[in-house]
Amino acid sequence: MMTQQVVIAGAGHAAGQVVASLKQKKYDGRIVLIGDESWLPYQRPPLSKKFLAGEMPAERLYFKPPAFYDDPDIEVRLNEEVVAVDRVGQAISTSSGDTISYTDLVLAVGSRVRRVETEGSDLAGVHYLRSIEDVNRIRADLDAAENVVIVGAGYIGLEVAAVARQLGNDVTVLEMAARVMSRVVSPEVSAFYQEQHAAHGVQLLMSTGLGSIVGDERVTAVTTDAGRNIPADMVVIGVGIMPNIELAAAAGLDIDDGIVVDARCRTVDEHIYAVGDCTFHPNAIYERSLRLESVHNALEQAKTAAANICGEDIEYSQVPWFWSDQYDLKLQIAGLSDGYDEVVVRGDPANASFSCMYLRDGRLIACDAINAPRDFIQSKALIANRCVPDKTLLADADMQLKDVAQ
């Protein structure tokens, strides 16, 4: 019988947490971590915030310091990736040609940027933001750029816009939807952020698509789908991400907008788990399966998978949460607002501190808190408990959320 060995495909945030949780639980076996970047597991959220702004060195991005992996039972293989899974033989093949056996395999393969295929999309000065190396290239161009065009007004696009404006660049944002962050926030929150960006000098072009990117070897301008020409020394494209499902699909695992797992983060193969952005998983609070692009989800699923690998019987059930830093504004989102039928606003947007509470059939399902951390923290418990709040109390910003349940 082979020694217990967990192989982790991927070396991102979720993968780092799997290693940490296995160590914490004193896993009796070896751990092999395989990642295609040259960096140890690191945090991605600061990439478009403090790291892009030059306020954080790369070393501070690490999930754990390098010494954490100095363990005879941990093998770290960087600049390498898992390219195939042999479920019958319980082994993986790597891009270097090696074959490695496993007793349990964790797919922490994450996601990749959604690319835009248009004329000029391969010119120098056109960027996507997903890795440390991406940000290093963007920062180098920002230092020399005057006119920056950003395609997409989601979290990444608006965070980059905020940093670029603070560095003194002229910034234009193109967004196909009628409002910013339309996929995740209400019109009230979108309007607030549009006003804030406009006040900081960002030109927002809503209901506007990218036509083409202009230049010889390097970008000099972009055209919109309506034919408008906008000068550009660099372009940053942030139009979403796609889960990396190909490895799992080739191995015959179930796929549905991600790698299908159960509440224990286990796939249809009892020896294979999946965690993080790549998973399509059940959520008991919302009574449906979903895929989340969230650090919190990645960490909690990693803890769940590690616990089950170590023989515990743990199910993952959490209120999703997210955040975005833009200028001096911290947006903290608890829950999922899609499908809401009513919004209750707490506080005054004019004071740059307020919350939007989302209801469906009277039940609180989500909270967007802007510079209102107490609302964010207290809303999570109400959402988890399927609270039906008193709407009058809910709208009273002087009333703590924990006191609004009927």
Coordinates of C-alpha atoms in Angstrom, one line a residue:
M1 CA 0.0 0.0 0.0
M2 CA 1.4 3.4 -1.0
T3 CA 2.1 6.1 1.5
Q4 CA -0.7 8.6 1.8
Q5 CA -0.1 11.4 -0.7
V6 CA -2.2 14.4 -1.6
V7 CA -1.5 16.0 -4.9
I8 CA -2.7 19.6 -5.4
A9 CA -3.1 20.7 -9.0
G10 CA -2.8 24.5 -8.9
A11 CA -0.8 26.8 -6.6
G12 CA -3.1 29.7 -5.9
H13 CA -4.9 30.9 -2.8
A14 CA -7.1 27.8 -2.4
A15 CA -4.1 25.5 -3.0
G16 CA -2.1 27.3 -0.3
Q17 CA -5.0 26.9 2.2
V18 CA -5.2 23.2 1.4
V19 CA -1.6 22.8 2.4
A20 CA -2.0 24.9 5.5
S21 CA -5.1 23.0 6.6
L22 CA -3.5 19.6 6.0
K23 CA -0.5 20.7 8.1
Q24 CA -2.7 22.1 10.8
K25 CA -4.6 18.8 11.0
K26 CA -1.3 16.9 11.1
Y27 CA -2.1 15.0 7.9
D28 CA -0.2 11.7 8.0
G29 CA 1.3 11.7 4.5
R30 CA 3.1 13.7 1.8
I31 CA 1.8 16.8 0.0
V32 CA 2.8 17.6 -3.6
L33 CA 1.9 21.1 -4.8
I34 CA 2.1 21.8 -8.5
G35 CA 1.6 25.3 -10.0
D36 CA 2.3 26.8 -13.4
E37 CA 3.6 30.1 -12.1
S38 CA 7.0 30.8 -10.7
W39 CA 5.5 32.1 -7.4
L40 CA 4.5 30.3 -4.3
P41 CA 0.7 30.6 -3.5
Y42 CA -0.2 34.3 -3.2
Q43 CA -3.2 36.5 -2.7
R44 CA -4.8 37.9 -5.8
P45 CA -7.1 40.6 -4.5
P46 CA -4.3 43.1 -3.8
L47 CA -3.1 42.8 -7.4
S48 CA -5.6 45.3 -8.7
K49 CA -5.4 47.5 -5.5
K50 CA -2.3 48.1 -3.3
F51 CA 0.1 46.0 -5.4
L52 CA -0.8 47.8 -8.6
A53 CA -0.5 51.1 -6.8
G54 CA 3.0 50.3 -5.7
E55 CA 2.0 50.2 -2.0
M56 CA 2.8 46.5 -1.4
P57 CA 5.9 44.5 -2.3
A58 CA 5.4 41.1 -3.9
E59 CA 6.7 39.3 -0.8
R60 CA 3.7 40.5 1.2
L61 CA 1.4 38.9 -1.3
Y62 CA 2.5 35.4 -0.3
F63 CA -0.2 33.3 1.4
K64 CA 2.5 31.9 3.6
P65 CA 6.2 32.8 3.8
P66 CA 8.6 30.5 1.8
A67 CA 9.8 28.9 5.0
F68 CA 6.4 27.5 5.6
Y69 CA 7.0 25.0 2.8
D70 CA 10.4 23.9 4.1
D71 CA 9.0 20.5 5.3
P72 CA 10.3 17.1 4.2
D73 CA 6.7 16.0 3.7
I74 CA 5.9 18.9 1.3
E75 CA 7.1 19.0 -2.3
V76 CA 6.5 22.2 -4.3
R77 CA 6.8 22.1 -8.1
L78 CA 6.5 25.5 -9.7
N79 CA 6.6 26.4 -13.4
E80 CA 4.8 23.1 -14.0
E81 CA 1.2 21.9 -14.4
V82 CA -0.9 18.9 -14.2
V83 CA -1.9 17.9 -17.8
A84 CA -3.7 14.6 -17.3
V85 CA -5.4 12.6 -14.6
D86 CA -5.5 8.8 -14.6
R87 CA -8.4 8.1 -12.3
V88 CA -8.0 4.3 -12.5
G89 CA -4.4 4.3 -11.6
Q90 CA -4.7 7.3 -9.2
A91 CA -1.9 9.2 -10.8
I92 CA -1.4 12.5 -12.6
S93 CA 0.9 13.5 -15.5
T94 CA 2.8 16.8 -15.4
S95 CA 4.0 19.1 -18.2
S96 CA 7.5 18.0 -17.5
G97 CA 6.6 14.4 -18.3
D98 CA 6.5 13.0 -14.7
T99 CA 3.9 10.7 -13.3
I100 CA 2.9 11.2 -9.7
S101 CA 0.6 8.9 -7.7
Y102 CA -2.0 10.1 -5.3
T103 CA -4.3 8.8 -2.7
D104 CA -6.3 12.0 -2.9
L105 CA -6.2 14.7 -5.6
V106 CA -7.3 18.3 -5.1
L107 CA -8.1 20.3 -8.2
A108 CA -7.4 23.9 -7.3
V109 CA -7.0 25.0 -10.9
G110 CA -8.8 28.3 -10.6
S111 CA -9.8 30.4 -13.6
R112 CA -8.4 32.5 -16.4
V113 CA -9.3 35.8 -17.9
R114 CA -11.9 36.0 -20.6
R115 CA -10.0 37.3 -23.6
V116 CA -11.3 39.7 -26.3
E117 CA -10.7 38.8 -29.9
T118 CA -10.8 41.9 -31.9
E119 CA -8.6 43.8 -34.4
G120 CA -5.5 44.9 -32.6
S121 CA -6.0 42.8 -29.5
D122 CA -2.5 41.4 -29.8
L123 CA -0.7 44.8 -29.9
A124 CA 1.9 45.8 -27.3
G125 CA 0.3 47.8 -24.5
V126 CA -2.9 45.6 -24.3
H127 CA -3.1 44.0 -20.9
Y128 CA -5.2 41.6 -18.8
L129 CA -4.8 41.4 -15.0
R130 CA -4.7 38.0 -13.3
S131 CA -1.1 37.4 -12.0
I132 CA 1.8 39.2 -10.5
E133 CA 3.6 39.2 -13.8
D134 CA 0.5 40.9 -15.4
V135 CA 0.6 43.6 -12.9
N136 CA 4.3 44.2 -13.3
R137 CA 3.7 44.7 -17.0
I138 CA 0.8 47.1 -16.3
R139 CA 2.7 49.1 -13.8
A140 CA 5.6 49.6 -16.2
D141 CA 3.2 50.9 -18.9
L142 CA 1.3 53.1 -16.4
D143 CA 4.5 54.9 -15.6
A144 CA 4.9 56.0 -19.2
A145 CA 1.2 56.3 -20.2
E146 CA -0.9 59.4 -20.5
N147 CA -4.1 58.0 -21.8
V148 CA -5.4 54.7 -20.3
V149 CA -8.5 52.9 -21.7
I150 CA -10.1 50.2 -19.6
V151 CA -12.6 47.8 -21.1
G152 CA -15.1 46.6 -18.5
A153 CA -16.6 48.3 -15.5
G154 CA -16.6 45.4 -13.0
Y155 CA -14.5 45.2 -9.9
I156 CA -11.1 44.8 -11.8
G157 CA -11.8 47.6 -14.3
L158 CA -12.9 50.1 -11.7
E159 CA -10.1 49.2 -9.3
V160 CA -7.6 49.7 -12.0
A161 CA -9.3 53.0 -13.0
A162 CA -9.0 54.3 -9.5
V163 CA -5.3 53.4 -9.2
A164 CA -4.6 54.9 -12.6
R165 CA -6.3 58.2 -11.7
Q166 CA -4.5 58.4 -8.5
L167 CA -1.2 58.0 -10.4
G168 CA -2.2 60.9 -12.7
N169 CA -3.3 59.0 -15.8
D170 CA -6.2 60.1 -18.0
V171 CA -8.7 57.2 -17.8
T172 CA -11.6 56.2 -20.0
V173 CA -13.8 53.2 -19.2
L174 CA -15.9 51.4 -21.8
E175 CA -18.8 49.3 -20.5
M176 CA -21.3 47.4 -22.6
A177 CA -23.9 47.5 -19.8
A178 CA -25.9 50.5 -18.9
R179 CA -24.3 50.8 -15.5
V180 CA -21.1 49.9 -13.6
M181 CA -20.9 46.6 -11.7
S182 CA -24.3 45.7 -13.1
R183 CA -23.9 42.0 -12.5
V184 CA -23.4 42.3 -8.8
V185 CA -25.0 45.5 -7.4
S186 CA -28.2 47.5 -7.5
P187 CA -28.8 50.6 -9.6
E188 CA -28.4 52.6 -6.4
V189 CA -24.9 51.4 -5.8
S190 CA -24.0 51.7 -9.5
A191 CA -25.1 55.3 -9.5
F192 CA -23.0 56.1 -6.5
Y193 CA -19.9 54.6 -7.9
Q194 CA -20.4 56.3 -11.3
E195 CA -20.6 59.6 -9.5
Q196 CA -17.5 58.9 -7.5
H197 CA -15.5 57.9 -10.6
A198 CA -16.7 60.9 -12.5
A199 CA -15.8 63.2 -9.6
H200 CA -12.2 61.8 -9.7
G201 CA -12.0 62.5 -13.4
V202 CA -12.7 59.1 -15.0
Q203 CA -14.7 59.3 -18.2
L204 CA -17.3 56.5 -18.1
L205 CA -18.8 55.5 -21.5
M206 CA -21.8 53.2 -20.6
S207 CA -23.7 51.1 -23.1
T208 CA -20.5 51.2 -25.2
G209 CA -18.6 48.2 -26.6
L210 CA -15.1 47.9 -27.9
G211 CA -14.8 48.1 -31.7
S212 CA -11.1 47.7 -32.4
I213 CA -7.7 48.5 -30.9
V214 CA -5.6 50.7 -33.2
G215 CA -1.8 50.8 -33.7
D216 CA 1.1 49.4 -35.6
E217 CA 3.2 47.5 -33.2
R218 CA 1.8 49.3 -30.1
V219 CA -1.6 50.6 -29.2
T220 CA -2.3 54.2 -30.0
A221 CA -6.1 54.4 -29.8
V222 CA -9.3 52.3 -29.5
T223 CA -12.5 52.7 -31.4
T224 CA -15.9 52.0 -29.8
D225 CA -18.6 50.0 -31.4
A226 CA -20.2 53.3 -32.4
G227 CA -17.0 54.4 -34.3
R228 CA -15.7 56.9 -31.7
N229 CA -11.9 57.1 -31.6
I230 CA -10.2 57.4 -28.2
P231 CA -6.5 58.0 -27.8
A232 CA -4.8 55.2 -25.7
D233 CA -1.2 54.6 -24.7
M234 CA -2.3 51.4 -23.0
V235 CA -5.5 49.3 -22.6
V236 CA -6.5 47.1 -19.7
I237 CA -9.2 44.5 -20.4
G238 CA -11.4 43.2 -17.6
V239 CA -14.4 41.4 -18.9
G240 CA -14.6 38.5 -16.6
I241 CA -13.0 35.1 -16.0
M242 CA -13.6 31.5 -17.0
P243 CA -13.2 28.4 -14.8
N244 CA -10.4 26.1 -15.8
I245 CA -12.5 22.9 -16.3
E246 CA -10.5 21.2 -19.1
L247 CA -8.4 18.9 -16.9
A248 CA -11.5 17.7 -15.0
A249 CA -13.5 17.3 -18.2
A250 CA -10.8 15.2 -19.8
A251 CA -10.8 13.0 -16.7
G252 CA -14.5 12.4 -17.1
L253 CA -15.6 14.4 -14.0
D254 CA -19.0 16.1 -14.1
I255 CA -19.0 19.7 -15.4
D256 CA -21.7 22.4 -15.1
D257 CA -20.4 25.9 -15.2
G258 CA -17.5 24.5 -13.2
I259 CA -16.3 21.3 -11.7
V260 CA -19.3 19.7 -10.0
V261 CA -18.6 18.9 -6.3
D262 CA -20.8 18.0 -3.3
A263 CA -21.0 19.8 0.0
R264 CA -17.7 18.1 1.1
C265 CA -16.0 19.5 -2.0
R266 CA -15.7 16.0 -3.5
T267 CA -16.3 15.3 -7.2
V268 CA -18.0 12.2 -8.5
D269 CA -14.7 10.4 -7.9
E270 CA -14.3 9.8 -4.2
H271 CA -10.5 10.4 -4.4
I272 CA -10.7 13.7 -6.2
Y273 CA -11.7 17.1 -4.7
A274 CA -12.1 20.5 -6.2
V275 CA -11.9 23.9 -4.5
G276 CA -12.2 27.6 -5.4
D277 CA -13.2 29.5 -8.6
C278 CA -13.4 26.4 -10.7
T279 CA -16.1 24.6 -8.7
F280 CA -19.9 24.4 -9.1
H281 CA -21.0 23.6 -5.6
P282 CA -24.2 23.4 -3.5
N283 CA -25.1 26.3 -1.2
A284 CA -27.6 25.3 1.5
I285 CA -28.5 28.9 2.3
Y286 CA -29.6 29.7 -1.2
E287 CA -30.8 26.2 -1.9
R288 CA -29.1 25.9 -5.3
S289 CA -25.7 25.1 -6.8
L290 CA -23.5 28.0 -7.9
R291 CA -20.0 29.0 -8.9
L292 CA -18.2 31.8 -6.9
E293 CA -15.3 34.0 -7.8
S294 CA -14.4 34.7 -4.2
V295 CA -11.3 34.4 -2.0
H296 CA -13.6 33.6 1.0
N297 CA -15.1 30.7 -1.0
A298 CA -11.7 29.4 -2.0
L299 CA -10.4 29.4 1.5
E300 CA -13.4 27.8 3.1
Q301 CA -13.7 25.1 0.4
A302 CA -10.0 24.4 0.9
K303 CA -10.5 23.9 4.6
T304 CA -13.5 21.7 3.9
A305 CA -11.6 19.5 1.5
A306 CA -8.6 19.2 3.8
A307 CA -10.8 18.2 6.7
N308 CA -12.6 15.5 4.7
I309 CA -9.2 14.2 3.4
C310 CA -8.2 13.8 7.0
G311 CA -11.2 11.7 7.8
E312 CA -13.6 14.3 9.2
D313 CA -17.1 14.6 7.8
I314 CA -17.5 18.4 7.2
E315 CA -19.9 20.1 4.9
Y316 CA -19.3 23.6 3.4
S317 CA -22.2 26.0 4.0
Q318 CA -21.2 29.7 4.1
V319 CA -22.7 33.1 3.2
P320 CA -20.6 34.3 0.2
W321 CA -18.8 37.6 0.6
F322 CA -16.7 39.8 -1.6
W323 CA -15.1 43.2 -1.4
S324 CA -13.7 46.0 -3.6
D325 CA -11.4 49.0 -2.7
Q326 CA -11.8 52.0 -5.0
Y327 CA -10.3 55.4 -3.8
D328 CA -11.2 55.7 -0.1
L329 CA -14.3 53.6 -0.6
K330 CA -14.6 50.0 0.7
L331 CA -17.4 48.0 -0.8
Q332 CA -18.2 44.9 1.2
I333 CA -20.8 42.5 -0.2
A334 CA -22.5 39.8 1.9
G335 CA -24.7 37.2 0.2
L336 CA -25.9 37.1 -3.4
S337 CA -28.4 39.7 -4.5
D338 CA -29.5 38.2 -7.8
G339 CA -33.3 37.6 -7.9
Y340 CA -34.0 40.3 -5.3
D341 CA -37.4 42.1 -5.5
E342 CA -36.8 45.0 -3.1
V343 CA -33.9 47.2 -2.0
V344 CA -33.8 49.0 1.3
V345 CA -31.2 51.8 1.6
R346 CA -29.7 52.4 5.1
G347 CA -27.8 55.7 5.5
D348 CA -27.2 58.5 3.0
P349 CA -25.0 57.9 -0.1
A350 CA -24.1 61.6 0.0
N351 CA -22.1 60.9 3.1
A352 CA -20.2 58.0 1.4
S353 CA -21.4 55.6 4.1
F354 CA -24.5 53.6 3.5
S355 CA -25.8 50.1 2.8
C356 CA -28.2 48.5 0.4
M357 CA -30.2 45.6 1.8
Y358 CA -31.6 43.2 -0.7
L359 CA -34.9 41.3 0.0
R360 CA -36.7 38.5 -1.8
D361 CA -40.2 37.7 -0.6
G362 CA -39.4 39.7 2.5
R363 CA -36.3 37.7 3.3
L364 CA -32.8 39.3 3.5
I365 CA -30.6 37.7 0.9
A366 CA -27.7 40.2 0.5
C367 CA -26.1 43.4 1.7
D368 CA -23.9 45.9 -0.1
A369 CA -22.1 48.0 2.5
I370 CA -20.1 51.0 1.4
N371 CA -17.8 52.3 4.2
A372 CA -20.3 50.6 6.6
P373 CA -18.4 47.6 8.1
R374 CA -20.8 47.0 10.9
D375 CA -23.7 46.5 8.5
F376 CA -21.6 44.0 6.5
I377 CA -20.6 42.0 9.6
Q378 CA -24.0 41.9 11.1
S379 CA -25.8 41.2 7.9
K380 CA -24.0 37.9 7.4
A381 CA -25.7 36.3 10.4
L382 CA -29.1 37.5 9.3
I383 CA -28.7 36.1 5.8
A384 CA -27.5 32.8 7.1
N385 CA -30.6 32.6 9.4
R386 CA -32.9 33.5 6.5
C387 CA -34.1 36.6 8.4
V388 CA -37.3 38.4 7.5
P389 CA -36.6 41.8 8.9
D390 CA -38.9 44.7 9.9
K391 CA -38.4 47.0 6.9
T392 CA -38.9 50.2 8.9
L393 CA -36.2 49.2 11.3
L394 CA -34.0 47.9 8.5
A395 CA -34.1 51.4 6.9
D396 CA -33.1 53.1 10.2
A397 CA -29.3 53.5 10.0
D398 CA -29.2 54.2 13.8
M399 CA -30.6 50.7 14.4
Q400 CA -28.1 47.9 14.5
L401 CA -28.9 45.2 12.0
K402 CA -28.8 42.5 14.7
D403 CA -31.9 44.2 16.2
V404 CA -34.1 44.3 13.1
A405 CA -35.4 40.8 13.0
Q406 CA -39.2 40.5 13.5

